[in-house]
PDB file of C-alpha atoms and ligand atoms in Angstrom:
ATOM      1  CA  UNK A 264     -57.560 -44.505  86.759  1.00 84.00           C
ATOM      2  CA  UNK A 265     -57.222 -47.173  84.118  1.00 94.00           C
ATOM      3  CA  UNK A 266     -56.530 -50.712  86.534  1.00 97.00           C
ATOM      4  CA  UNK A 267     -53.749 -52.737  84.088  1.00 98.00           C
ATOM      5  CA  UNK A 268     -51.986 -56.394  84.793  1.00 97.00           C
ATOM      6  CA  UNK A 269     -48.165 -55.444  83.343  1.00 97.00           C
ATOM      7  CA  UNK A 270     -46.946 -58.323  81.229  1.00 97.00           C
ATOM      8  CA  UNK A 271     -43.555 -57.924  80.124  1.00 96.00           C
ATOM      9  CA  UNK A 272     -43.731 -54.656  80.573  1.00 97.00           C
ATOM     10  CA  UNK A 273     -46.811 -54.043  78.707  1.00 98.00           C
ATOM     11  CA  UNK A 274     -49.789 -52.558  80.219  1.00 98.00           C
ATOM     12  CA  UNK A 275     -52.697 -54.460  79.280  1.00 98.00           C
ATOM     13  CA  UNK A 276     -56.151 -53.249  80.337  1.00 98.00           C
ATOM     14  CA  UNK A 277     -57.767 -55.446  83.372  1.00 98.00           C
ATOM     15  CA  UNK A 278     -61.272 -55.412  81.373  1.00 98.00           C
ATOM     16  CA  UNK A 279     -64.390 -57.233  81.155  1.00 98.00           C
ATOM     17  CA  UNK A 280     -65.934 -57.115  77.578  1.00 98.00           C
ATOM     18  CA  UNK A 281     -68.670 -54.914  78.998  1.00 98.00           C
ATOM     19  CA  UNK A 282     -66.227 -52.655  80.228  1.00 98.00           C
ATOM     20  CA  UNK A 283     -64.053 -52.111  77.353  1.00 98.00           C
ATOM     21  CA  UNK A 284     -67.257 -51.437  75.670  1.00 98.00           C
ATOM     22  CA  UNK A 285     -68.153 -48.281  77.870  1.00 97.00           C
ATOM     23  CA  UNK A 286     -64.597 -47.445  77.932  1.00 98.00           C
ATOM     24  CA  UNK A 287     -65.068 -47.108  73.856  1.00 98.00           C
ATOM     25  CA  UNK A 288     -68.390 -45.255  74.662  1.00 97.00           C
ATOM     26  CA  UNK A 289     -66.652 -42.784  76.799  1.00 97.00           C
ATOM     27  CA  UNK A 290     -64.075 -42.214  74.505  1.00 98.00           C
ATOM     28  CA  UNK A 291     -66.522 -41.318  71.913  1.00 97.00           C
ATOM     29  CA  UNK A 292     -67.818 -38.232  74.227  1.00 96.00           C
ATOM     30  CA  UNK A 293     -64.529 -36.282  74.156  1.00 96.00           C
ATOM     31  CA  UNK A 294     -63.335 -35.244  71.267  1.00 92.00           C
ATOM     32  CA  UNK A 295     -59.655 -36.041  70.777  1.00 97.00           C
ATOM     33  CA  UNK A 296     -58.284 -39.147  69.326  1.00 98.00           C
ATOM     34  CA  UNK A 297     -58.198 -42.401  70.735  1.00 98.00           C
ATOM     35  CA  UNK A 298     -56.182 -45.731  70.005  1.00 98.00           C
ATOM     36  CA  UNK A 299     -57.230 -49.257  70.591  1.00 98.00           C
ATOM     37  CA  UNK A 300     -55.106 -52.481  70.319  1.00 98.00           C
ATOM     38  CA  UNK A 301     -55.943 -55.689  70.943  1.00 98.00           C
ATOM     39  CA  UNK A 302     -52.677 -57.690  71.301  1.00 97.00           C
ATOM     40  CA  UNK A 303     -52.641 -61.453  71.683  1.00 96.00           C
ATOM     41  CA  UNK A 304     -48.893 -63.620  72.161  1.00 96.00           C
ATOM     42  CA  UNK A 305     -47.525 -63.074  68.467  1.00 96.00           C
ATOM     43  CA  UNK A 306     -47.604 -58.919  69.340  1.00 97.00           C
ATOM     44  CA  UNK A 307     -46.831 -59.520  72.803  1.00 97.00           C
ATOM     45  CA  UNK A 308     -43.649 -61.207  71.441  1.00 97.00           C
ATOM     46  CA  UNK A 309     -43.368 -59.081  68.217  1.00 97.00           C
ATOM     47  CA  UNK A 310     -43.081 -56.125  70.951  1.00 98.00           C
ATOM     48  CA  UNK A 311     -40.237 -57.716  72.802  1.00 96.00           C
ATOM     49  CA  UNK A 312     -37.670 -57.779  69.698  1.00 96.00           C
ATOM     50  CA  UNK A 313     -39.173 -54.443  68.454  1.00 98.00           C
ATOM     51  CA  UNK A 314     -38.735 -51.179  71.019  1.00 98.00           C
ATOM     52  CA  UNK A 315     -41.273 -49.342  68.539  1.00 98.00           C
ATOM     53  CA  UNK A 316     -44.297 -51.297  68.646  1.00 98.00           C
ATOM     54  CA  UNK A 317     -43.888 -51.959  72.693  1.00 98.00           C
ATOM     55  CA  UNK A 318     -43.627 -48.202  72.713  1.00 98.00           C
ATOM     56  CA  UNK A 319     -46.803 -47.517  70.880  1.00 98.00           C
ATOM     57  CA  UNK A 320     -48.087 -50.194  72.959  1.00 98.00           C
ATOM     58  CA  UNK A 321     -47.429 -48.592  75.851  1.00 98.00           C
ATOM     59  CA  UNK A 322     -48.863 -45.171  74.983  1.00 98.00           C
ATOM     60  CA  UNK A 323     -52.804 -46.438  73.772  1.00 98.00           C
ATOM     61  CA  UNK A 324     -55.720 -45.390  75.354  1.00 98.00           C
ATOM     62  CA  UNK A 325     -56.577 -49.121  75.487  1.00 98.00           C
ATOM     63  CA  UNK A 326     -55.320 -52.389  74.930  1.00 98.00           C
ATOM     64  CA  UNK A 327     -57.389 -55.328  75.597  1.00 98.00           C
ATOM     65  CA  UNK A 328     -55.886 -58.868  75.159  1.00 97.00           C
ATOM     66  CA  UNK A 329     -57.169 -60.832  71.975  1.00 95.00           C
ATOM     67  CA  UNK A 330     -55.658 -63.696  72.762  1.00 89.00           C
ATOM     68  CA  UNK A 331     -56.534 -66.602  75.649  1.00 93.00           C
ATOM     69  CA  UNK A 332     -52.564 -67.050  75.824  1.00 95.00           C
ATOM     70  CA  UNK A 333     -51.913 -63.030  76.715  1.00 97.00           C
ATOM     71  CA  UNK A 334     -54.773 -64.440  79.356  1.00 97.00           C
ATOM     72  CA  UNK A 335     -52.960 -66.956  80.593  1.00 97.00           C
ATOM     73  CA  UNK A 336     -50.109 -65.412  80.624  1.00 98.00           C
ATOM     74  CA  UNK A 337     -51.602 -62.379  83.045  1.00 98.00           C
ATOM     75  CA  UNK A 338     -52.382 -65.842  85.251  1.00 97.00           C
ATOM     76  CA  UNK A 339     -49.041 -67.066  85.492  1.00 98.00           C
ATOM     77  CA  UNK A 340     -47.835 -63.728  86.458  1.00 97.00           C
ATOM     78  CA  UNK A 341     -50.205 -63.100  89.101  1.00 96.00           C
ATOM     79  CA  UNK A 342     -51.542 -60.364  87.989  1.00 95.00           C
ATOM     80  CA  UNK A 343     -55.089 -62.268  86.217  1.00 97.00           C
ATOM     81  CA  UNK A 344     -56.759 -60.326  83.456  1.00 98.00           C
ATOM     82  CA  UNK A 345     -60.519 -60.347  83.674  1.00 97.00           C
ATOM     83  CA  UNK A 346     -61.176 -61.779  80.428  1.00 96.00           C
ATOM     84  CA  UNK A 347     -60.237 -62.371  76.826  1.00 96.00           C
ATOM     85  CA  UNK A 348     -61.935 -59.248  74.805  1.00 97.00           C
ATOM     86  CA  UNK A 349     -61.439 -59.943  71.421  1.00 96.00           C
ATOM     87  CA  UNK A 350     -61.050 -57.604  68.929  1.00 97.00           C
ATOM     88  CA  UNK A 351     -63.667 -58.891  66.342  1.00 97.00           C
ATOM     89  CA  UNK A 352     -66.216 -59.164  69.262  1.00 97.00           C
ATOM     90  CA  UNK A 353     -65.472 -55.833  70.778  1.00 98.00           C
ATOM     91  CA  UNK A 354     -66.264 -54.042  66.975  1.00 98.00           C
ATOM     92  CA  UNK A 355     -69.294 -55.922  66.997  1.00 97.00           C
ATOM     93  CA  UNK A 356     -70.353 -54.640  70.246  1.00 97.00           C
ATOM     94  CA  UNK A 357     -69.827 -51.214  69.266  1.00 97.00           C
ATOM     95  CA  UNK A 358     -71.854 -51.745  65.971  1.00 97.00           C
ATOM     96  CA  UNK A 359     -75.200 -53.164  67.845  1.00 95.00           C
ATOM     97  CA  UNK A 360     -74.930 -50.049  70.133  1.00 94.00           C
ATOM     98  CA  UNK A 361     -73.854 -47.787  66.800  1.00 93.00           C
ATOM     99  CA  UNK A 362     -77.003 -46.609  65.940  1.00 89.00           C
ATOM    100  CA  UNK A 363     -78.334 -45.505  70.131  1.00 90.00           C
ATOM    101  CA  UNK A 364     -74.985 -44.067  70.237  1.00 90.00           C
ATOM    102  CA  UNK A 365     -74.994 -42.212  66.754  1.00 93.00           C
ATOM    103  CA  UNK A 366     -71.364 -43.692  66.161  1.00 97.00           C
ATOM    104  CA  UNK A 367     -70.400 -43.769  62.393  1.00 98.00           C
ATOM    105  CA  UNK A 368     -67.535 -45.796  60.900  1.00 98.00           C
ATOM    106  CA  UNK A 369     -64.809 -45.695  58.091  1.00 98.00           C
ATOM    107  CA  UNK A 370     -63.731 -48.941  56.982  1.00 98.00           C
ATOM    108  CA  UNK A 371     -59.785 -49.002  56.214  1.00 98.00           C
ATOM    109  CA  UNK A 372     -57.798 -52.104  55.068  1.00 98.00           C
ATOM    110  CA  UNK A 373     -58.227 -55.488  53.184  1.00 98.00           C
ATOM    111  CA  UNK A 374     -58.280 -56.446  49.961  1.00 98.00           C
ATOM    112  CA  UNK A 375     -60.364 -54.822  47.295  1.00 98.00           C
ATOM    113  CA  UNK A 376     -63.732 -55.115  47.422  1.00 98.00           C
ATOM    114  CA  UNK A 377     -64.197 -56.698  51.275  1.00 98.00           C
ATOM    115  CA  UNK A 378     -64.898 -54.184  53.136  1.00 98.00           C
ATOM    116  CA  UNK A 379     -67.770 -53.051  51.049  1.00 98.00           C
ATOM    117  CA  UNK A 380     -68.604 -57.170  51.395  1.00 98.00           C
ATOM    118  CA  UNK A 381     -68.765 -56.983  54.869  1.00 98.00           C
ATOM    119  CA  UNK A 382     -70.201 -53.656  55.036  1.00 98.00           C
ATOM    120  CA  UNK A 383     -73.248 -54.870  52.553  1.00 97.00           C
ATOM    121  CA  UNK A 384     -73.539 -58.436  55.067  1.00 97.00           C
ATOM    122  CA  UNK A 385     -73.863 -56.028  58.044  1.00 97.00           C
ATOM    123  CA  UNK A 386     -76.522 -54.472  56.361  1.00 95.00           C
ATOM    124  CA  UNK A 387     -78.213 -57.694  55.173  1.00 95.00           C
ATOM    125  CA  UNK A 388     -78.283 -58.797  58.829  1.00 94.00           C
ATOM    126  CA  UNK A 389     -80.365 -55.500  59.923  1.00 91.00           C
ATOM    127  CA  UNK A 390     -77.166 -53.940  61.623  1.00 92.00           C
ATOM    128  CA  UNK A 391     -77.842 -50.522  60.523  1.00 88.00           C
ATOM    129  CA  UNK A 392     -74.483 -49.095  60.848  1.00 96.00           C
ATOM    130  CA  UNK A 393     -73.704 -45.740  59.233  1.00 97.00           C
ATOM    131  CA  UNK A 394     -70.681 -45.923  57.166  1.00 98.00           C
ATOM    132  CA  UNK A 395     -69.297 -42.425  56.074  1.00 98.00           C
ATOM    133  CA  UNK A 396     -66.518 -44.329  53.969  1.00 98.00           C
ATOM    134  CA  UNK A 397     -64.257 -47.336  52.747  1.00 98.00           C
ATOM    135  CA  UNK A 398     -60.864 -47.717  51.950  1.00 98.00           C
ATOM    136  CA  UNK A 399     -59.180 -51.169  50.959  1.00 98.00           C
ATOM    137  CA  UNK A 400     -55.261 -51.192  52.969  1.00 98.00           C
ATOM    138  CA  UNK A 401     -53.090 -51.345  49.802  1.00 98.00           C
ATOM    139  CA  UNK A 402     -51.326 -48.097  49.068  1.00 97.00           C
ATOM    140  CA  UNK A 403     -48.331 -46.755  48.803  1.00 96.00           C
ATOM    141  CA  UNK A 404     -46.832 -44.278  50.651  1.00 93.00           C
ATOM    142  CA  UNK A 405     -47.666 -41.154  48.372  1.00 96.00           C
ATOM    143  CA  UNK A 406     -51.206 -42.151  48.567  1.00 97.00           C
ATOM    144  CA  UNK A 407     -51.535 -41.715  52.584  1.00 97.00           C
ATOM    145  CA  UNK A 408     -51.659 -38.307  52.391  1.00 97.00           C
ATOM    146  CA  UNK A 409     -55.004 -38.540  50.512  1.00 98.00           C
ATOM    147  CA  UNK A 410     -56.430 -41.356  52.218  1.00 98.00           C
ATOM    148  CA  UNK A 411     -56.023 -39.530  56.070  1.00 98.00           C
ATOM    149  CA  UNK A 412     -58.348 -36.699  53.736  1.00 98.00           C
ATOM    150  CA  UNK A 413     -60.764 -38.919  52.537  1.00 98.00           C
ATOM    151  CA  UNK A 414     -61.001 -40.418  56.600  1.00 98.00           C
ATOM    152  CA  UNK A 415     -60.890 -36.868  58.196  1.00 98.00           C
ATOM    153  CA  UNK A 416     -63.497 -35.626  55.027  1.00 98.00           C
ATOM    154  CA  UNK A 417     -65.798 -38.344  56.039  1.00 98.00           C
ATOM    155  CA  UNK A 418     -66.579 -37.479  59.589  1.00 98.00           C
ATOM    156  CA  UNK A 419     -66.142 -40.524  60.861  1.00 98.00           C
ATOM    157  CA  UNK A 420     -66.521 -41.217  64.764  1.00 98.00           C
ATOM    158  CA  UNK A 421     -64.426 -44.355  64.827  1.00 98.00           C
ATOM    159  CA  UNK A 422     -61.698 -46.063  62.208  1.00 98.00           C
ATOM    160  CA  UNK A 423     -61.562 -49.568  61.880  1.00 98.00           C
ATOM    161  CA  UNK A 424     -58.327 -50.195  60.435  1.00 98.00           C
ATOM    162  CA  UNK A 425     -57.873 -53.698  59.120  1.00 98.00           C
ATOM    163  CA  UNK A 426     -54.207 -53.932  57.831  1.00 98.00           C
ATOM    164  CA  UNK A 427     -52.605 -56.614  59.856  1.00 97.00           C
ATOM    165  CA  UNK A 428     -50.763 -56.613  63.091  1.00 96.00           C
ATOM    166  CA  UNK A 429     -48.534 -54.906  63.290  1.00 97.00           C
ATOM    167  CA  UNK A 430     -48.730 -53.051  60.159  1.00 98.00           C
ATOM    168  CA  UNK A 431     -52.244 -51.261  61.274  1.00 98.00           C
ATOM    169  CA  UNK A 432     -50.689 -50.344  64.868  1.00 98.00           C
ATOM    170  CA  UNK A 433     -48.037 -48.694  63.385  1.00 98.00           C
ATOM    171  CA  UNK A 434     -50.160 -46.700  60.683  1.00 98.00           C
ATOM    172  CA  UNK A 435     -52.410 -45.671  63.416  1.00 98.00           C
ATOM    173  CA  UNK A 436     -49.852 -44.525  65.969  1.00 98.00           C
ATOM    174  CA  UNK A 437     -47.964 -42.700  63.145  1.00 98.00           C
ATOM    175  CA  UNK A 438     -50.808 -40.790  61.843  1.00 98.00           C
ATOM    176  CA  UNK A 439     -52.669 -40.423  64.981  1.00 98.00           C
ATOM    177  CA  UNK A 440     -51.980 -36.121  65.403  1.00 98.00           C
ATOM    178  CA  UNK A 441     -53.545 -36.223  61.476  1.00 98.00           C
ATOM    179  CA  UNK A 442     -56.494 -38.673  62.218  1.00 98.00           C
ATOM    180  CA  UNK A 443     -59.630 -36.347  63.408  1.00 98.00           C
ATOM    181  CA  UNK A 444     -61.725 -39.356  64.373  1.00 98.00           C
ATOM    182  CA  UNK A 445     -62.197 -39.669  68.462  1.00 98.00           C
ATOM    183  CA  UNK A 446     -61.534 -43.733  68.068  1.00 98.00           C
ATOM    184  CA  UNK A 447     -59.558 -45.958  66.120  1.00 98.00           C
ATOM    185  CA  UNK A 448     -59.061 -49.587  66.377  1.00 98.00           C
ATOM    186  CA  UNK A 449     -56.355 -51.813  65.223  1.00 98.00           C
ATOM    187  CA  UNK A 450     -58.866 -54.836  63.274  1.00 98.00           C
ATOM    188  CA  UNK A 451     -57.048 -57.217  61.873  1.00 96.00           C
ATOM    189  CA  UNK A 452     -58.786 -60.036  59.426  1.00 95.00           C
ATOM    190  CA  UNK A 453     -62.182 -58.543  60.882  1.00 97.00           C
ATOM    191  CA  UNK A 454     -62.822 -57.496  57.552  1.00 98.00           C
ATOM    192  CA  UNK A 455     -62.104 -60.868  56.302  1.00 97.00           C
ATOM    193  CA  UNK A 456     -64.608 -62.634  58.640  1.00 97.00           C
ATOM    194  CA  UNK A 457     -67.369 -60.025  57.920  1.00 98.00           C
ATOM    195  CA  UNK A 458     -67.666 -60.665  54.424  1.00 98.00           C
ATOM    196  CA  UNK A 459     -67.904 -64.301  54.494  1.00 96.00           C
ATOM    197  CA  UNK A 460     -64.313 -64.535  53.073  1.00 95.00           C
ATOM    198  CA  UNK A 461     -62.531 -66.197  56.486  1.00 93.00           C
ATOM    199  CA  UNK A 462     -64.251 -68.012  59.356  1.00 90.00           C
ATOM    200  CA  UNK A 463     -63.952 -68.015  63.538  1.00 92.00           C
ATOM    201  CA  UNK A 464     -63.096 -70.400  64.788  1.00 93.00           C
ATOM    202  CA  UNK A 465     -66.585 -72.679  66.801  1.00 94.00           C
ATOM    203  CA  UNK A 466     -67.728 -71.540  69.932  1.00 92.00           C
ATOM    204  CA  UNK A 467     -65.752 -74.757  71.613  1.00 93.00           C
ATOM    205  CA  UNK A 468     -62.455 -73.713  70.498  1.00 93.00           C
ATOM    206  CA  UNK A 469     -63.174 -69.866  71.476  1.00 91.00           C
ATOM    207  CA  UNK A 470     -64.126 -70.487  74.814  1.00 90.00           C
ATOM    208  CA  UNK A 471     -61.814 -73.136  75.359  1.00 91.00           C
ATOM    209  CA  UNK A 472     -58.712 -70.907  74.765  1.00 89.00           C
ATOM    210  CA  UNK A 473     -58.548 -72.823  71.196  1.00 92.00           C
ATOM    211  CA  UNK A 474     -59.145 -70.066  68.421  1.00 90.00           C
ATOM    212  CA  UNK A 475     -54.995 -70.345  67.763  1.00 90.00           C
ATOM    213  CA  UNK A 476     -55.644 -74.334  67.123  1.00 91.00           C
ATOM    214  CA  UNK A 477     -58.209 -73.926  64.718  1.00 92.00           C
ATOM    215  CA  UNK A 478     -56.220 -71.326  63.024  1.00 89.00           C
ATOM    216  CA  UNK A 479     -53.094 -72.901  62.992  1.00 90.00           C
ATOM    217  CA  UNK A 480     -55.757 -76.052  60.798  1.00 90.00           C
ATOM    218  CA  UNK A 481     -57.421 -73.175  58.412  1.00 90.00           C
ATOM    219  CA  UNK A 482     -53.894 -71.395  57.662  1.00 90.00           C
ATOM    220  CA  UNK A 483     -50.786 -73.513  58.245  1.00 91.00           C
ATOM    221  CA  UNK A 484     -48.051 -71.253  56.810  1.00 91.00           C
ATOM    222  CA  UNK A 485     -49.066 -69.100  60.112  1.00 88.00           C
ATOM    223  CA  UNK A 486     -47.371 -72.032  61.746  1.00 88.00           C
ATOM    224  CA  UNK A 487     -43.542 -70.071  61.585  1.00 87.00           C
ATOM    225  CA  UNK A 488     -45.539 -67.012  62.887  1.00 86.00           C
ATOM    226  CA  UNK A 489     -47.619 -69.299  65.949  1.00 89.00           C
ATOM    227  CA  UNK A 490     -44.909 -70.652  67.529  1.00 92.00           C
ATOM    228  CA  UNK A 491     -44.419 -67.269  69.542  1.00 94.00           C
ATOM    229  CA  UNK A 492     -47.343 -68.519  71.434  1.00 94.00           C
ATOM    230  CA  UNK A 493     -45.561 -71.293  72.959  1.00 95.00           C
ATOM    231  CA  UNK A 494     -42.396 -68.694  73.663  1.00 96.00           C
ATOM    232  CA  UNK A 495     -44.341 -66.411  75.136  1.00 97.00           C
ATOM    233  CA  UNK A 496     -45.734 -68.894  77.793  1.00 96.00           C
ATOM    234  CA  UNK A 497     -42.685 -70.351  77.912  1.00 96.00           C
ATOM    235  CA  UNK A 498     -40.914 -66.461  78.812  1.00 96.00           C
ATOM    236  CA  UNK A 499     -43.427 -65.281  80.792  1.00 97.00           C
ATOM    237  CA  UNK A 500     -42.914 -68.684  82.733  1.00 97.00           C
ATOM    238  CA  UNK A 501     -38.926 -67.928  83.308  1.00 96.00           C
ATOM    239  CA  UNK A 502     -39.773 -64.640  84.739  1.00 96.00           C
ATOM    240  CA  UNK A 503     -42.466 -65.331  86.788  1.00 96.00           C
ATOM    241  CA  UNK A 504     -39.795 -68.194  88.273  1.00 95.00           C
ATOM    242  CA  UNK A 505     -37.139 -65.584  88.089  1.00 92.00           C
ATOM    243  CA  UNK A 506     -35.359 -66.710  85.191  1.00 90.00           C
ATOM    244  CA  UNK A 507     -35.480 -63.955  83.227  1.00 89.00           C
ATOM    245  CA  UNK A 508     -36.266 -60.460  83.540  1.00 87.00           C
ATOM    246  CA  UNK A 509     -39.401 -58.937  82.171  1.00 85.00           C
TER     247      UNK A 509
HETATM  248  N1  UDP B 251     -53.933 -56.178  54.738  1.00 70.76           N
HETATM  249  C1  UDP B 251     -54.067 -54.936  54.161  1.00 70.76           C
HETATM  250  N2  UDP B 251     -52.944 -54.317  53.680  1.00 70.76           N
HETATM  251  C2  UDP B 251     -51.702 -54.863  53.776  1.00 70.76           C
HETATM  252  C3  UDP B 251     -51.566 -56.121  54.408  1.00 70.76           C
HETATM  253  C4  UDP B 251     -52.709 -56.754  54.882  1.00 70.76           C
HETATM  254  O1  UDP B 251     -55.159 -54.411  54.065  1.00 70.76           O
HETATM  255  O2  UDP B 251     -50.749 -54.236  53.322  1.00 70.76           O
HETATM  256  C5  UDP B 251     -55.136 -56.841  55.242  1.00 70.76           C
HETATM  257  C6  UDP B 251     -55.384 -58.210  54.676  1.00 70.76           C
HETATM  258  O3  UDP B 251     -56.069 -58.087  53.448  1.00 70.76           O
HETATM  259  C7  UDP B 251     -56.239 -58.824  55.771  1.00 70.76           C
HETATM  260  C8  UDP B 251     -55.728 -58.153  57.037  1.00 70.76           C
HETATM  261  O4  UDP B 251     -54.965 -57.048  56.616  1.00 70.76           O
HETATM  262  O5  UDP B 251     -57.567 -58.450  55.600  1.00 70.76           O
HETATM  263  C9  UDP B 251     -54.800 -59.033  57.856  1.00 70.76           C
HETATM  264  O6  UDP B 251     -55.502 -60.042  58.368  1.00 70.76           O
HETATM  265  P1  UDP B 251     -54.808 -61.056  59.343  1.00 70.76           P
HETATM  266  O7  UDP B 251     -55.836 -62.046  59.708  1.00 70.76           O
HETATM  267  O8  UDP B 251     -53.520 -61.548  58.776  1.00 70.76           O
HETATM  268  O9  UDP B 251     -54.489 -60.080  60.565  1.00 70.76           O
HETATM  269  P2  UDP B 251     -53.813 -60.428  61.941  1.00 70.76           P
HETATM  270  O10 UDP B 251     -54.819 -61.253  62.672  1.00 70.76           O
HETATM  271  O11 UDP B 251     -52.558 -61.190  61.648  1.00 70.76           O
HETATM  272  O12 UDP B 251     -53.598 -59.078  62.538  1.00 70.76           O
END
């Protein structure tokens, strides 16, 4: 029985990091396919004017909230959510218990050239991950055919798909009868952050419920984008009040 807070009509998964960890494990023991999402207030809202991606949502086999506002917002509805489990932090989890576990990856999305950079600065920092293949996230749509092959060829256990939300939830919910590996994971900028090429934000601003301040600093033309954290409180607000329906 999977124990969910709905917000907006969106069931997100009441777990602690260490239990969306052995959630992941568990997954990896039966041998179907598995989606994760980690949503935070722009998807929550993105998901509200689009019917598909609240959908697909809807229908994962996990979705842990990325964001402290999707936290807050579980708060203001009553219905609190454990605790923030971030999507970066969750892979990382999975790759310190990779090797125990005999979990291999397949890096797909970014730019040219970074996920083999943060595949190489795993490997610099002793985290011996085994990584059966790599695949930057700039194709066209002939070329999907071939890169589902190259993942399914690879024997991958879990695919980290780094293409940007929600671009990557929609590839993986689309392809998810072709993929043959038991887990995949929506990543966004992980990639990014791996190899050196984007930073998190300090530990203050993480645990503080900051990481969208220090964001909104690094990359201000997110700013457009960001302000659907303040609507989102603001919504989930008028319907906890009984403004407006969920
Ligand atoms: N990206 C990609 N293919 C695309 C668009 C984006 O591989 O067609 C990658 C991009 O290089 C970056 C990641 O997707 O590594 C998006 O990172 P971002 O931090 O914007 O993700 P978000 O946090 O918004 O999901």
């Amino acid at each position: 029985m999977r124990n969910t807070a709905d917000i907006l009509g969106i069931p997100v998964d009441n777990v602690s990091m260490d239990e969306a960890l052995s959630k992941v494990k568990n997954f990896l023991g039966e041998n179907r396919f598995h989606s994760v999402y980690t949503p935070n207030s722009e998807i929550m809202m993105a998901a509200r004017r689009d019917p598909e991606l609240k959908k697909l949502l809807c229908e994962a086999d996990l979705l842990v909230p990325d964001g402290a506002g999707v936290v807050l917002a579980s708060k203001i509805l009553g219905r609190p959510l454990k605790e923030r489990v971030a999507g970066f932090d969750l892979t990382n989890r999975l790759f310190d218990i990779a090797k125990e576990s005999k979990t291999s990856f397949f890096f797909f999305g970014g730019k040219p050239g970074v996920a083999e950079e943060a595949v190489n600065n795993l490997l610099s920092r002793n985290i011996n991950i085994e990584v059966k293949g790599i695949r930057n996230g700039y194709f066209s749509e002939d070329e999907e055919d071939e890169i589902i092959n190259q993942i399914n060829s690879s024997g991958a256990d879990v695919l980290l798909v780094a293409l940007g939300a929600p671009k990557q939830e929609k590839w993986i919910h689309k392809n998810r009868d072709k993929l043959k590996v038991k887990v995949c994971i929506g990543v966004g900028g992980t990639f990014d952050v791996l190899a050196g090429r984007a930073t998190r934000a300090p530990k203050f601003f993480q645990e503080h419920g900051l990481e969208w301040l220090y964001r909104l600093y690094k990359e201000p033309w997110r700013f457009i984008r960001m302000m659907d954290l303040p609507r989102f409180i603001l919504l989930v607000t008028a319907v906890r009040i009984g403004l407006k329906k969920a």
